[in-house]
Coordinates of N, CA, C and O in Angstrom, one line a residue:
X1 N 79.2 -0.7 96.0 CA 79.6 -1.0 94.6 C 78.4 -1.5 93.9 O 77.7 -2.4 94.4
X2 N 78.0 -0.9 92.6 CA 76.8 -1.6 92.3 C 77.5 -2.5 91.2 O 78.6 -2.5 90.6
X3 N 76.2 -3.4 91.0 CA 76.3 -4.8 90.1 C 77.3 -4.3 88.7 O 78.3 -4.9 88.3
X4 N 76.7 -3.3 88.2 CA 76.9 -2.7 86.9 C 78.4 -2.6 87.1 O 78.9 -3.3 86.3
X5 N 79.4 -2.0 87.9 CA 80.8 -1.6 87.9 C 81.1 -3.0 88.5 O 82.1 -3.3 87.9
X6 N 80.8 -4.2 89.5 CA 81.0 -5.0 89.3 C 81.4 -6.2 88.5 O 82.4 -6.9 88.7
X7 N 80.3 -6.4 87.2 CA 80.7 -7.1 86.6 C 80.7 -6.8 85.4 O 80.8 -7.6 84.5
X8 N 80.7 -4.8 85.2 CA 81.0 -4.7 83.7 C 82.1 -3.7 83.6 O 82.5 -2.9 82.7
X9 N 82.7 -4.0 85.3 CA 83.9 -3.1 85.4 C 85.2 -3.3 84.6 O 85.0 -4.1 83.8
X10 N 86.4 -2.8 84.5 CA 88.2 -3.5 84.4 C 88.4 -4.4 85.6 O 89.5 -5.0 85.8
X11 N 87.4 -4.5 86.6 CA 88.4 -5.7 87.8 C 87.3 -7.1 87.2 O 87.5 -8.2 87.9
X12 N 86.4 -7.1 86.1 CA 86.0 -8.2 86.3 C 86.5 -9.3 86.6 O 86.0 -9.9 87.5
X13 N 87.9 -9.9 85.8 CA 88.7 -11.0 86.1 C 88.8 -11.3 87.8 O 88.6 -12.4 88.4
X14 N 89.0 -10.3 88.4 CA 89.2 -10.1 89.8 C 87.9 -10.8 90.5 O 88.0 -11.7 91.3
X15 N 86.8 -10.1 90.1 CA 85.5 -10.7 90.7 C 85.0 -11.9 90.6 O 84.1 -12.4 91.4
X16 N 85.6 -12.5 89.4 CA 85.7 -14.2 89.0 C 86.8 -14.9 89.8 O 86.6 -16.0 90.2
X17 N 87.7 -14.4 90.1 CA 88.5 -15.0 90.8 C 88.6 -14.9 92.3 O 89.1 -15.7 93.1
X18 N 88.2 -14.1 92.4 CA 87.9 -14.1 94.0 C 86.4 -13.6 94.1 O 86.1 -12.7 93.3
X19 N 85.7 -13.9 94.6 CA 84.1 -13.7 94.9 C 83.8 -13.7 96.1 O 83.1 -14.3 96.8
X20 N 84.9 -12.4 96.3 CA 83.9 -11.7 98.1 C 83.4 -10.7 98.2 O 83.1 -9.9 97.3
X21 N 83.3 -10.6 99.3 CA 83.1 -8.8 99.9 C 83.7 -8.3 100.5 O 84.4 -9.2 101.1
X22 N 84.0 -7.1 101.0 CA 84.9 -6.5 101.7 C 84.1 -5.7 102.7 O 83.5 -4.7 102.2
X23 N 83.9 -5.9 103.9 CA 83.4 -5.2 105.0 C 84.9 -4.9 106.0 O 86.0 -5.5 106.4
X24 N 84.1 -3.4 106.2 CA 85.1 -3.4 107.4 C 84.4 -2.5 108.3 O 83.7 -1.6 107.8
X25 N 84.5 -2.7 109.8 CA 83.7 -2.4 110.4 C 84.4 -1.2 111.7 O 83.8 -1.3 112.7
X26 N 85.5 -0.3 111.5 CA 85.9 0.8 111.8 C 87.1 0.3 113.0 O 87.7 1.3 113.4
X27 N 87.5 -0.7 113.4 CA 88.3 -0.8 114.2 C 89.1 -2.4 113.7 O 88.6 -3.4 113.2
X28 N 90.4 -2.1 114.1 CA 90.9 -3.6 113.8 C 90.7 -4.6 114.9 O 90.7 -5.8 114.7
X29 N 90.6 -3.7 116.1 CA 90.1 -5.1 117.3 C 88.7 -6.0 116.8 O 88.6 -7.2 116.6
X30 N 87.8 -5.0 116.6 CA 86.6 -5.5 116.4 C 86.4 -6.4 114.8 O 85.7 -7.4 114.7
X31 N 87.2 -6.0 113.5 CA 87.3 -6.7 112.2 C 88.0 -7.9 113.2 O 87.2 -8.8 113.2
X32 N 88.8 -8.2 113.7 CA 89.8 -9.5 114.3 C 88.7 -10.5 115.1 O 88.8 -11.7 114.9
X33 N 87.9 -9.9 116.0 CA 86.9 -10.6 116.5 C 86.0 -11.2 115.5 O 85.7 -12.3 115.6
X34 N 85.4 -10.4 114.4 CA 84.5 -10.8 113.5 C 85.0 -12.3 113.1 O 84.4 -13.3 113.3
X35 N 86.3 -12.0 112.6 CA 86.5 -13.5 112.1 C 87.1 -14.2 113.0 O 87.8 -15.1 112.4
X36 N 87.2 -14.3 114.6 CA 87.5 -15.2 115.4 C 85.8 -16.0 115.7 O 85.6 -17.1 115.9
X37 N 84.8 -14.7 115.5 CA 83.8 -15.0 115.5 C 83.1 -16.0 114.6 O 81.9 -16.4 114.7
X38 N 83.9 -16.2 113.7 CA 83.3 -16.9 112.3 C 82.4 -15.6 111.3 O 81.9 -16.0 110.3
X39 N 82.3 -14.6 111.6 CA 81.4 -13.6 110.9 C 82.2 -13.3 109.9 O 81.6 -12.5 109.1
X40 N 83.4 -13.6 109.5 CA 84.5 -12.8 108.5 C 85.3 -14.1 108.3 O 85.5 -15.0 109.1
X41 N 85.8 -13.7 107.0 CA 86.9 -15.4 106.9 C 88.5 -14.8 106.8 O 89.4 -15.6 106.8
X42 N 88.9 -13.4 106.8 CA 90.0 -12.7 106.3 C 89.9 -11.3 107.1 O 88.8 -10.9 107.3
X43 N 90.8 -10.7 107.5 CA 91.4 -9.1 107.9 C 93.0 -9.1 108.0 O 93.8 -10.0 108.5
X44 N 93.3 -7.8 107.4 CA 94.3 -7.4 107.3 C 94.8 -6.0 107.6 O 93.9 -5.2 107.7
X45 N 96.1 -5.7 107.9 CA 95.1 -4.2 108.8 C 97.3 -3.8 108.2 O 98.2 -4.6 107.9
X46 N 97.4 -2.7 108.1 CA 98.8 -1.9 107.5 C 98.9 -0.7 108.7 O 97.8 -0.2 109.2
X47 N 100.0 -0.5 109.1 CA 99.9 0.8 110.1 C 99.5 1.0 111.0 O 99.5 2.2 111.3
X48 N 98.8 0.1 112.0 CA 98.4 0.1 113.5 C 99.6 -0.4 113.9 O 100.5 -0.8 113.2
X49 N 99.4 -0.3 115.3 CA 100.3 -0.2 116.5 C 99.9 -1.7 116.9 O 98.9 -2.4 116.8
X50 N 101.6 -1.9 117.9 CA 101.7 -3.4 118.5 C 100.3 -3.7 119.5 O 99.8 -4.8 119.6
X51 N 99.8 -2.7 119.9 CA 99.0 -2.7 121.1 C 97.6 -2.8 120.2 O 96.8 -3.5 120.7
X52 N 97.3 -2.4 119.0 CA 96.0 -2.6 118.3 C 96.0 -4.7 118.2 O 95.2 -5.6 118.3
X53 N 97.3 -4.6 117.9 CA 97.5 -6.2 117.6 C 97.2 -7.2 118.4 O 96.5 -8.2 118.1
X54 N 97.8 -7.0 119.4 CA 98.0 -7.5 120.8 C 96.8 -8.5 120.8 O 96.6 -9.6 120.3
X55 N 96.2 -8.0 121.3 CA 94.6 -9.0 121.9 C 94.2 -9.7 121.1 O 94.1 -10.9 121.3
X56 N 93.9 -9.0 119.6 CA 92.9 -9.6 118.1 C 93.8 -10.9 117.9 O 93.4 -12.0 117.6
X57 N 95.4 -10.5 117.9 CA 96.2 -11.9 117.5 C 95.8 -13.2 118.8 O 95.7 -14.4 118.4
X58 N 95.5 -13.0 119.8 CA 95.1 -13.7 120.6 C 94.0 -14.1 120.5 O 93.7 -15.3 120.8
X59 N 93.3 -13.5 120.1 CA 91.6 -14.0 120.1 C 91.4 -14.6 119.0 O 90.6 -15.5 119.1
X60 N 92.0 -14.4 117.7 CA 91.9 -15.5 116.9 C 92.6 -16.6 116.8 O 91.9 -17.6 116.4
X61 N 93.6 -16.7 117.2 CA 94.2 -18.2 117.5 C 93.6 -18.6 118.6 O 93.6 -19.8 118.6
X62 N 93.0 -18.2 119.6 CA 92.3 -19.3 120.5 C 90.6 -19.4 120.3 O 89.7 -19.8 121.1
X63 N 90.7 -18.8 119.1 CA 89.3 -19.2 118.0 C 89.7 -20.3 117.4 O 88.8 -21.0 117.2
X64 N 91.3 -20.9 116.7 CA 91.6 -21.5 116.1 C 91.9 -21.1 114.5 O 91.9 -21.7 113.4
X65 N 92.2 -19.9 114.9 CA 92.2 -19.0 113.0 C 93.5 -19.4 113.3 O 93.9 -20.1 114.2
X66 N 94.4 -18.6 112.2 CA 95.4 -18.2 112.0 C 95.8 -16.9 111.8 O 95.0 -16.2 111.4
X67 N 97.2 -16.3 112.0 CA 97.5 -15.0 112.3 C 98.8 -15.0 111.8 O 99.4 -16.0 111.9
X68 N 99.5 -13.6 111.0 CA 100.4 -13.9 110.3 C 101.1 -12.7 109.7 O 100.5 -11.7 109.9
X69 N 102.4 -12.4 109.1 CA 102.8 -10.9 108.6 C 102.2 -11.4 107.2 O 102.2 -12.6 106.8
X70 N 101.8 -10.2 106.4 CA 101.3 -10.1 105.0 C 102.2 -10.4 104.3 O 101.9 -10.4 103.1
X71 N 103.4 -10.7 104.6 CA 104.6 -11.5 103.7 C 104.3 -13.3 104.1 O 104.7 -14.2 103.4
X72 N 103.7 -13.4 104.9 CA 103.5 -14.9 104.7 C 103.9 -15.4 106.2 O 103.4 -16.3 106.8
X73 N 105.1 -14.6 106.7 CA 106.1 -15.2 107.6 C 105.4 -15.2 108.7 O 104.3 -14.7 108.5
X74 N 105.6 -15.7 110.0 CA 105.8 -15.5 111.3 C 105.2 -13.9 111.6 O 105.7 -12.9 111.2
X75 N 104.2 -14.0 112.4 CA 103.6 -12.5 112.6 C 104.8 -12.1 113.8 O 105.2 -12.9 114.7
X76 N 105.3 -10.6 113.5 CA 105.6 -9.9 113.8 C 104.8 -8.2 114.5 O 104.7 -7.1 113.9
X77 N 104.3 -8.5 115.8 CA 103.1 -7.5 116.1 C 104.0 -6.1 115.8 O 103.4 -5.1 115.9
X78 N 105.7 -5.8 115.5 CA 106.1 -4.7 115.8 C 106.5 -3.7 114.2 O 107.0 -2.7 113.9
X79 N 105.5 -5.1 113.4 CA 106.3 -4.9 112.0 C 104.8 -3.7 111.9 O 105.0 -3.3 110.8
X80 N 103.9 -3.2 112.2 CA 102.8 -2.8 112.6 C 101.7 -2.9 111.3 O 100.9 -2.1 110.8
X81 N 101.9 -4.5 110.9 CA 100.9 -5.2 110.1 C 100.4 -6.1 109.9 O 101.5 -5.9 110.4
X82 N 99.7 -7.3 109.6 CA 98.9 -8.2 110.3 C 98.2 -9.2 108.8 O 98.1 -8.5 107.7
X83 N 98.0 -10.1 108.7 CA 97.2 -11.0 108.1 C 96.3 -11.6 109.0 O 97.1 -12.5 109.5
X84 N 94.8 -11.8 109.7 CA 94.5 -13.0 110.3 C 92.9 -13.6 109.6 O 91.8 -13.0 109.2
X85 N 93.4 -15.0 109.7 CA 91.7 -15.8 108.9 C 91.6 -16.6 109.9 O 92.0 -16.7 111.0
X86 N 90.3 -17.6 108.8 CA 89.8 -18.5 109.6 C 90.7 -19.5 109.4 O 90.7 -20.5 110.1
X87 N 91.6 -19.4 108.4 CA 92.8 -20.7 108.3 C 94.3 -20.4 107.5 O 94.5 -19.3 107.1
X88 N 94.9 -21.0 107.5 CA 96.4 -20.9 107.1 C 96.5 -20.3 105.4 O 96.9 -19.3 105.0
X89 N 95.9 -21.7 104.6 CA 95.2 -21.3 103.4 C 94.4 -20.1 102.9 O 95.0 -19.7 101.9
X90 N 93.6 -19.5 103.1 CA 93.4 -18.3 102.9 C 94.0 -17.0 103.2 O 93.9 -15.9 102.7
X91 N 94.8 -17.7 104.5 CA 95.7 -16.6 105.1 C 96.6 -16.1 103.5 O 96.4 -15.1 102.9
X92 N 97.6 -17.4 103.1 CA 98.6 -17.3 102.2 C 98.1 -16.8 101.3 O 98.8 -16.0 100.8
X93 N 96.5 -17.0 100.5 CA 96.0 -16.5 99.3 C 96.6 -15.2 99.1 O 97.4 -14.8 98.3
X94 N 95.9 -14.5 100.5 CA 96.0 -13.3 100.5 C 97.3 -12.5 100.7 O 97.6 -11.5 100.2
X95 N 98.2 -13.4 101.7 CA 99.1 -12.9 101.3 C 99.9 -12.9 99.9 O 101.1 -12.5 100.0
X96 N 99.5 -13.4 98.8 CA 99.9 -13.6 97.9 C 99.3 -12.5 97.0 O 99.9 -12.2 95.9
X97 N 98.5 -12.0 97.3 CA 98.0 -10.7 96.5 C 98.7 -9.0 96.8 O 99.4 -8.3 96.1
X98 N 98.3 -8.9 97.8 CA 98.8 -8.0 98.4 C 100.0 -7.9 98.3 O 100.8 -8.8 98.3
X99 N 100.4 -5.9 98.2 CA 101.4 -5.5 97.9 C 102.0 -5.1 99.4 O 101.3 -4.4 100.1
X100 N 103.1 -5.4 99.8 CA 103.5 -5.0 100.8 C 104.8 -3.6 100.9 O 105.8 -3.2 100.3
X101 N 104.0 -3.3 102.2 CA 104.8 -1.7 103.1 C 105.4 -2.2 104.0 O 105.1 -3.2 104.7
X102 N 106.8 -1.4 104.1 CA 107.5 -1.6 104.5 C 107.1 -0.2 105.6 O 106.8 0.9 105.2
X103 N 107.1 -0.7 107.3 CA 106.9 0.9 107.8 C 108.0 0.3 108.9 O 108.7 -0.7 109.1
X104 N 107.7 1.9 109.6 CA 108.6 2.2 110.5 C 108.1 1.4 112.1 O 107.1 1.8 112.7
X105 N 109.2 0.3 112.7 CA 108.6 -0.3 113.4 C 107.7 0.5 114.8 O 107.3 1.7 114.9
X106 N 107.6 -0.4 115.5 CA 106.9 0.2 117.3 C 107.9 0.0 118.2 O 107.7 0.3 119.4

């Protein structure tokens, strides 16, 4: 994204109000490690499977992140979608943005 559609885009308000970046690095195991890693503060993943879930929900909580359904609640690995940060608080941000899918469980 260059500077120019950044901040002389329609999402300006957006980029004032939230001021990140969005990396994603082709797999949701490896985006979940990033921020167990501390390299990422946020991932969220729609439509993978319980088994994509499985490990990454483990490896962040015993990084000490948090892990969560994009509704806020209690992560459900079968709901086949995911919130995880480096904390509870940014968790909820985000879930507070996001539009949520309803899919077909695992």
């Amino acid at each position: 994204m260059s500077q120019m559609t950044r901040w002389r885009g329609p999402n300006y308000i957006f980029w004032l109000l939230f001021p990140f970046r969005i990396r994603a690095m082709g797999s949701a195991a490896i985006n979940m490690c990033m921020v167990a890693r501390g390299a990422g503060d946020i991932c969220y993943e729609y439509g993978i499977h319980c088994w994509d879930i499985a490990a990454g929900a483990v490896i962040i909580t015993e990084a000490g992140g948090y892990i969560c359904d994009p509704t806020g609640a209690e992560l459900d690995q079968m709901s086949r979608r995911f919130v995880g940060g480096a904390t509870k608080e940014i968790c909820t941000q985000l879930c507070g943005i996001l539009t949520h899918l309803t899919l077909e469980r695992d």
